[in-house]
PDB file of C-alpha atoms in Angstrom:
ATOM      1  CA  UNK A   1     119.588 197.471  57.623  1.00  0.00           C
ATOM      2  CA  UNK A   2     118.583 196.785  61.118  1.00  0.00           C
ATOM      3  CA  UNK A   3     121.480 194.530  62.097  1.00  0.00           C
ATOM      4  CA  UNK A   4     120.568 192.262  65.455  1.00  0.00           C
ATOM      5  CA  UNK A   5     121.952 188.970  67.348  1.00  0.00           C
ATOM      6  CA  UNK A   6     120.846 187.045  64.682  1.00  0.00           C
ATOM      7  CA  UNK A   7     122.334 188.705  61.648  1.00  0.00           C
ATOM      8  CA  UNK A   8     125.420 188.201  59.989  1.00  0.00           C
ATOM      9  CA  UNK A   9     126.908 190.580  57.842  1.00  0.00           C
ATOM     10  CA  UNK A  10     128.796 189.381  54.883  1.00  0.00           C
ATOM     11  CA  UNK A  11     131.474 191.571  53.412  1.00  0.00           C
ATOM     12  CA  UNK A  12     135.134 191.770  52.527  1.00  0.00           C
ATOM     13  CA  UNK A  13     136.264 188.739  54.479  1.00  0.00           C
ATOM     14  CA  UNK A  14     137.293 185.237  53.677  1.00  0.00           C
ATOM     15  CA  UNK A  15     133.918 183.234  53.378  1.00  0.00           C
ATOM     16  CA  UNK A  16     134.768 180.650  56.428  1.00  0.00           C
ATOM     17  CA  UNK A  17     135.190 183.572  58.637  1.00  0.00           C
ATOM     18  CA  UNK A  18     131.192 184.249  58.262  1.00  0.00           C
ATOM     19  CA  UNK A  19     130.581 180.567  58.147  1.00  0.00           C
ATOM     20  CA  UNK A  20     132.175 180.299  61.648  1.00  0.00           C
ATOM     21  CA  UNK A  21     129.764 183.362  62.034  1.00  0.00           C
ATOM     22  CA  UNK A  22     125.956 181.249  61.788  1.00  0.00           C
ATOM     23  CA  UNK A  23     127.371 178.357  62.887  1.00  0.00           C
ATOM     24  CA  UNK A  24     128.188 179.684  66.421  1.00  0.00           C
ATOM     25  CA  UNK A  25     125.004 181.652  66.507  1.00  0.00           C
ATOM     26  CA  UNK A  26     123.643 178.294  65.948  1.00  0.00           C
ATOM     27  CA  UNK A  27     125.105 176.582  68.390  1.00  0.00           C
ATOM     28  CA  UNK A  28     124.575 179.523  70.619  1.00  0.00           C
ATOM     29  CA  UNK A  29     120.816 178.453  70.478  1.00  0.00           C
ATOM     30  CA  UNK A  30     119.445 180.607  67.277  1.00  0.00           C
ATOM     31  CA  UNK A  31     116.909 178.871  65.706  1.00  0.00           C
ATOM     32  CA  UNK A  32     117.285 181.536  62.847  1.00  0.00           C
ATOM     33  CA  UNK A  33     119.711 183.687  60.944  1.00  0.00           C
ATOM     34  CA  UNK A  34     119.814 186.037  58.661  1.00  0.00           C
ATOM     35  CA  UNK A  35     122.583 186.532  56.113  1.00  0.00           C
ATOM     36  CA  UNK A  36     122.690 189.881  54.761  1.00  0.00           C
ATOM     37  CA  UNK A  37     124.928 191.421  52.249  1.00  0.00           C
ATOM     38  CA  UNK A  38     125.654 194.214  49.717  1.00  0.00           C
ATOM     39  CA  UNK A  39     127.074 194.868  46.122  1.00  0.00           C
ATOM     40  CA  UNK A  40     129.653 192.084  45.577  1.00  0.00           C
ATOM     41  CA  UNK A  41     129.576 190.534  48.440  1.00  0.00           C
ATOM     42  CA  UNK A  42     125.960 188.703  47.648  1.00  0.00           C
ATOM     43  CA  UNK A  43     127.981 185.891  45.780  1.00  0.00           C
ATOM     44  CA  UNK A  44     129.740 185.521  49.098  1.00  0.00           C
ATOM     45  CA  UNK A  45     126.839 185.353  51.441  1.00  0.00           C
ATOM     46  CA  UNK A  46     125.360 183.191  49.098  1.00  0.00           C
ATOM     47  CA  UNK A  47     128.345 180.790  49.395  1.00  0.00           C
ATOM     48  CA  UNK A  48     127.875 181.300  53.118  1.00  0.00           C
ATOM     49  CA  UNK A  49     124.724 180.014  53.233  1.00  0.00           C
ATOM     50  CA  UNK A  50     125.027 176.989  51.133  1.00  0.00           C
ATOM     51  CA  UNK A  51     128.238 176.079  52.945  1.00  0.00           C
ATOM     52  CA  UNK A  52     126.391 176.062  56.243  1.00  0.00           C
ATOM     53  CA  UNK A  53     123.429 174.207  54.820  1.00  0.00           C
ATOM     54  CA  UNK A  54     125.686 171.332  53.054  1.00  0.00           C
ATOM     55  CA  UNK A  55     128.855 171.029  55.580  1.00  0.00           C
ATOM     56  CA  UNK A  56     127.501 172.044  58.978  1.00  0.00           C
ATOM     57  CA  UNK A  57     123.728 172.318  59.620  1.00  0.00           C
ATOM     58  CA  UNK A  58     121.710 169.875  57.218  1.00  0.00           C
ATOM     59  CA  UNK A  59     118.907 170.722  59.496  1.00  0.00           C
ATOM     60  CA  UNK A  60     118.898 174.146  58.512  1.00  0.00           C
ATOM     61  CA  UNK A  61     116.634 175.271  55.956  1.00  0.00           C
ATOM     62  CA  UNK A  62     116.544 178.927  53.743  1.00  0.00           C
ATOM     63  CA  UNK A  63     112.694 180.057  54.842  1.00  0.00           C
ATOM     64  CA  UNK A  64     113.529 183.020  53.077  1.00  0.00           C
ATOM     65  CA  UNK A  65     115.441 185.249  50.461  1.00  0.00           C
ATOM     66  CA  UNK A  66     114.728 188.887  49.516  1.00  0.00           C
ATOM     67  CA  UNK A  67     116.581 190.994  47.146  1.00  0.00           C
ATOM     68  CA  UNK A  68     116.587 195.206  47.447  1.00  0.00           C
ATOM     69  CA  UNK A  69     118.182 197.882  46.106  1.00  0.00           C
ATOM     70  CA  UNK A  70     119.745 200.284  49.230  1.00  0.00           C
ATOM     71  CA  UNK A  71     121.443 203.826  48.636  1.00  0.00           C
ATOM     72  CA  UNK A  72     124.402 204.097  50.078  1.00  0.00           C
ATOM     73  CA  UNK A  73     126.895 207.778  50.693  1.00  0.00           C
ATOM     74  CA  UNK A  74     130.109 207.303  48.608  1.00  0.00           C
ATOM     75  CA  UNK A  75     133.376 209.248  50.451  1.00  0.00           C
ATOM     76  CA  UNK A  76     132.739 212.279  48.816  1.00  0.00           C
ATOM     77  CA  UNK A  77     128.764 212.118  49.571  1.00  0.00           C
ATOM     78  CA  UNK A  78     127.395 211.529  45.908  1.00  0.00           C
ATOM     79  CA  UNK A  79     124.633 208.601  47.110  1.00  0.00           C
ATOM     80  CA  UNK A  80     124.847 205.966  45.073  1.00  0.00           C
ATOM     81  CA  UNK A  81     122.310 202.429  44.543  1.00  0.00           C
ATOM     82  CA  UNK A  82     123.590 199.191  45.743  1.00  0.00           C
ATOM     83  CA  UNK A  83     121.662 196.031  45.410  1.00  0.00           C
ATOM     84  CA  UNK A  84     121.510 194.126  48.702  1.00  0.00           C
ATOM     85  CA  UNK A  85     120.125 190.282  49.597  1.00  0.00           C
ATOM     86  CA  UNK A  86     118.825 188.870  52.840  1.00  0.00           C
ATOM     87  CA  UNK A  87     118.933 184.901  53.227  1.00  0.00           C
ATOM     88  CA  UNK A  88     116.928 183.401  56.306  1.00  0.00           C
ATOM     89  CA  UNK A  89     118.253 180.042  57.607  1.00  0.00           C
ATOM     90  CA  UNK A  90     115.950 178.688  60.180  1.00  0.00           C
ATOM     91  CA  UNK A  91     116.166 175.016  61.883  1.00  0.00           C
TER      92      UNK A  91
ATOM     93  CA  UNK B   1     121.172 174.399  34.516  1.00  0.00           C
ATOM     94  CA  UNK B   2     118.312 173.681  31.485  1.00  0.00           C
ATOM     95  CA  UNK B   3     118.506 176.848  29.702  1.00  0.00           C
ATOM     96  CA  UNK B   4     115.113 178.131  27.459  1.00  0.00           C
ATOM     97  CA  UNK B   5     113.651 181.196  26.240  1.00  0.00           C
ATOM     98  CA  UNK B   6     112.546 182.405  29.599  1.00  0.00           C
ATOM     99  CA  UNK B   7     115.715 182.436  31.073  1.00  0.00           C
ATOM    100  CA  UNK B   8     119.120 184.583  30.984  1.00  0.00           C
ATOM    101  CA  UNK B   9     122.122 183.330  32.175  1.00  0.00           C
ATOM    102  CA  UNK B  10     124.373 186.232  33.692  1.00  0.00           C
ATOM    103  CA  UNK B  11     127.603 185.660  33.418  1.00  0.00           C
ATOM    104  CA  UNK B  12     130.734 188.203  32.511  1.00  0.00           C
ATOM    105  CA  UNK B  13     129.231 191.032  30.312  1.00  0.00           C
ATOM    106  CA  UNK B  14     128.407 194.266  31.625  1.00  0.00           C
ATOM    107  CA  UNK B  15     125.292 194.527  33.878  1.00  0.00           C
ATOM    108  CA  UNK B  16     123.287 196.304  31.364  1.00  0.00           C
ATOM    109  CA  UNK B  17     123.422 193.761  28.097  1.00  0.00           C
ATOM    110  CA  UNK B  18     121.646 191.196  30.713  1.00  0.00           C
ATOM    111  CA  UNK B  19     118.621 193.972  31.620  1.00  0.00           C
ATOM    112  CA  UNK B  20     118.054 194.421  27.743  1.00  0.00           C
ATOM    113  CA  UNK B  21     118.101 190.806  27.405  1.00  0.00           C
ATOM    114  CA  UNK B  22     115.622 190.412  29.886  1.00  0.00           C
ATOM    115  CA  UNK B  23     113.770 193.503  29.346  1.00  0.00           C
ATOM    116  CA  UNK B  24     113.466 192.095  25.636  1.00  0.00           C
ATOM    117  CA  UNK B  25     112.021 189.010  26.723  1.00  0.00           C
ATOM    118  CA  UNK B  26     108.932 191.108  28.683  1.00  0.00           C
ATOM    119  CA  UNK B  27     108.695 192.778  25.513  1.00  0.00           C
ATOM    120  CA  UNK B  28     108.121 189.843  22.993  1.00  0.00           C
ATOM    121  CA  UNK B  29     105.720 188.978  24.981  1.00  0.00           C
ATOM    122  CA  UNK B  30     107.152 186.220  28.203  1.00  0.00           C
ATOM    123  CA  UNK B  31     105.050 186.724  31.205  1.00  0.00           C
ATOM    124  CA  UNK B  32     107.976 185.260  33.206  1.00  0.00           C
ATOM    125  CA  UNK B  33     111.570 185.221  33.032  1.00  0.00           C
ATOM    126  CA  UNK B  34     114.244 183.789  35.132  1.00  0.00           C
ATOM    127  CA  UNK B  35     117.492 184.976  36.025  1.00  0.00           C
ATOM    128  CA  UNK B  36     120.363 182.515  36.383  1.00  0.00           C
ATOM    129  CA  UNK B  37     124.028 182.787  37.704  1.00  0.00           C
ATOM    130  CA  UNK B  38     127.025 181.201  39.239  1.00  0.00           C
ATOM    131  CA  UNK B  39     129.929 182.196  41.601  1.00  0.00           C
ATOM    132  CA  UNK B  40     130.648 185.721  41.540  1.00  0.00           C
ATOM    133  CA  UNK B  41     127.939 186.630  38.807  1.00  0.00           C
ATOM    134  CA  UNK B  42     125.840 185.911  41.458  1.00  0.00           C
ATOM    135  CA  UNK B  43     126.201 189.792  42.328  1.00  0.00           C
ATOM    136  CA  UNK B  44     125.206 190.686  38.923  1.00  0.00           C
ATOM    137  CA  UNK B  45     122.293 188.837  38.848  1.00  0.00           C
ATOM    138  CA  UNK B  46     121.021 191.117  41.637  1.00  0.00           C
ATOM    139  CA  UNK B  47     122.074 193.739  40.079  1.00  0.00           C
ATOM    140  CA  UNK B  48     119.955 193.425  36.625  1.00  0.00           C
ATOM    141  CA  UNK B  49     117.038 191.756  38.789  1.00  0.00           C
ATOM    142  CA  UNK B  50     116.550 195.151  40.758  1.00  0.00           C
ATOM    143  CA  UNK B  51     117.529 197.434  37.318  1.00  0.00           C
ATOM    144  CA  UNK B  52     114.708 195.959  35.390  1.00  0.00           C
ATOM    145  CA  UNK B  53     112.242 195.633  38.343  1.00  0.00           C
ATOM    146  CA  UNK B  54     113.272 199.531  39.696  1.00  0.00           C
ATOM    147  CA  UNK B  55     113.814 201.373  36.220  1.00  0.00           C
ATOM    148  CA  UNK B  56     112.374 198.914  32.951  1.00  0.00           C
ATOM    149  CA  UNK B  57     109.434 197.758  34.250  1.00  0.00           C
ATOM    150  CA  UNK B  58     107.652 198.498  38.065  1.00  0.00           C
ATOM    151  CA  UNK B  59     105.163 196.273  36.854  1.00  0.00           C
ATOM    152  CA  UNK B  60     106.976 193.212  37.809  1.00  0.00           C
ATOM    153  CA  UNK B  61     107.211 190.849  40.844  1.00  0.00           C
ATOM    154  CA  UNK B  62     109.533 188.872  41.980  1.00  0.00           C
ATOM    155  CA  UNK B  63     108.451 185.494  42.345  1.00  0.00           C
ATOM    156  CA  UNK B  64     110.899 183.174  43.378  1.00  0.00           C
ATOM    157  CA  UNK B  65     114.199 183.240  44.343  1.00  0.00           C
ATOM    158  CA  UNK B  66     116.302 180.026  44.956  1.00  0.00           C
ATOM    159  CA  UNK B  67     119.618 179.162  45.827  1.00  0.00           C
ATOM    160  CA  UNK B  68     121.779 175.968  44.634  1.00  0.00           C
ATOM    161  CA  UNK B  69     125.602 174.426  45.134  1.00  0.00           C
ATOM    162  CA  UNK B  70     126.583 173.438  41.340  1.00  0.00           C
ATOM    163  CA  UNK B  71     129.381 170.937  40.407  1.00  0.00           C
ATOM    164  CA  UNK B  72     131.442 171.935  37.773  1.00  0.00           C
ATOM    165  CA  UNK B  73     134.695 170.881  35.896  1.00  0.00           C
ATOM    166  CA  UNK B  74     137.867 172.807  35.860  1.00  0.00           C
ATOM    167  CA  UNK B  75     139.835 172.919  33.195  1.00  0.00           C
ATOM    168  CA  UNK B  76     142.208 169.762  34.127  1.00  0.00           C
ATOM    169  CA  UNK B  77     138.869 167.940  34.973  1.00  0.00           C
ATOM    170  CA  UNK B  78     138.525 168.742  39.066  1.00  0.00           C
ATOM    171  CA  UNK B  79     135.117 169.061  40.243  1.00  0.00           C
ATOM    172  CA  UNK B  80     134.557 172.155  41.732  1.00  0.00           C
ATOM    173  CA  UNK B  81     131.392 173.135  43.980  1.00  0.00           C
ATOM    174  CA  UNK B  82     129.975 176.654  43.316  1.00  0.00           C
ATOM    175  CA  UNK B  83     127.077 178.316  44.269  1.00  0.00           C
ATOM    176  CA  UNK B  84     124.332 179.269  41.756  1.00  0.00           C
ATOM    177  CA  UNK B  85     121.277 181.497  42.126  1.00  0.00           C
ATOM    178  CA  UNK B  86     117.547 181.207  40.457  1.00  0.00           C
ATOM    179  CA  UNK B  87     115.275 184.831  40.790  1.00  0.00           C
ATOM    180  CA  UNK B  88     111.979 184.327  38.624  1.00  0.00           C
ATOM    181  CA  UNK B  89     110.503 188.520  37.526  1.00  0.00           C
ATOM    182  CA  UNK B  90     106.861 187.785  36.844  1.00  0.00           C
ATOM    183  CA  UNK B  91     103.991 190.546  35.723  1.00  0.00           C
TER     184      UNK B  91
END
């Protein structure tokens, strides 16, 4: 996963902390970013994204959501499949 | 959330009794079948989406995926806002 300005990463944090995340790239002047997460954190980005879209930016719409399945090294190297989601928000 | 024959709910059973569920569905015949979830069965939804798509069946797209805010009811009657999640496998 290619991660640029415009991408927020959703993991083990509390959910307002990536919240804060789009919203400032937002106001910042993106007019689009992508949520991306992995594993069990894909309930959270989901919860990102609708908290941005019903509390912050009505404006903002989801243009886009893929799912994928990514392989990922555990500590002691066995690779192992993780499911992963992007979700576009675009004004 | 209007459930009918097309669609499985995910909710707290292991990943794998939701990809035979769905993979049954294909089976009997449904050209479609949608894959619901809320909060953090959200993940799991993903999870059985990519299974059946990667391992059960390569045949199958994924059509549509849509995201939601749900109100529910705790138990002492409090709404509660939680995200839900919508991915449609067609062949």
């Amino acid at each position: 996963m290619a991660e640029n300005d415009n991408t927020v990463f959703v993991g083990k944090k509390g959910t307002m902390a990536y919240v804060l995340a789009v919203v400032t790239q937002i106001n910042q002047g993106a007019r689009e970013v992508t949520v991306k997460a992995r594993g069990k954190a894909i309930s959270r980005a989901v919860d990102v994204a609708e908290i941005v879209r019903n509390k912050f930016d009505t404006n903002l719409l989801v243009s886009g959501i893929g799912i994928s399945t990514e392989e990922v090294s555990t500590e002691d190297g066995t690779p192992l499949k993780v499911s992963a989601i992007e979700i576009t928000l675009r004004k």
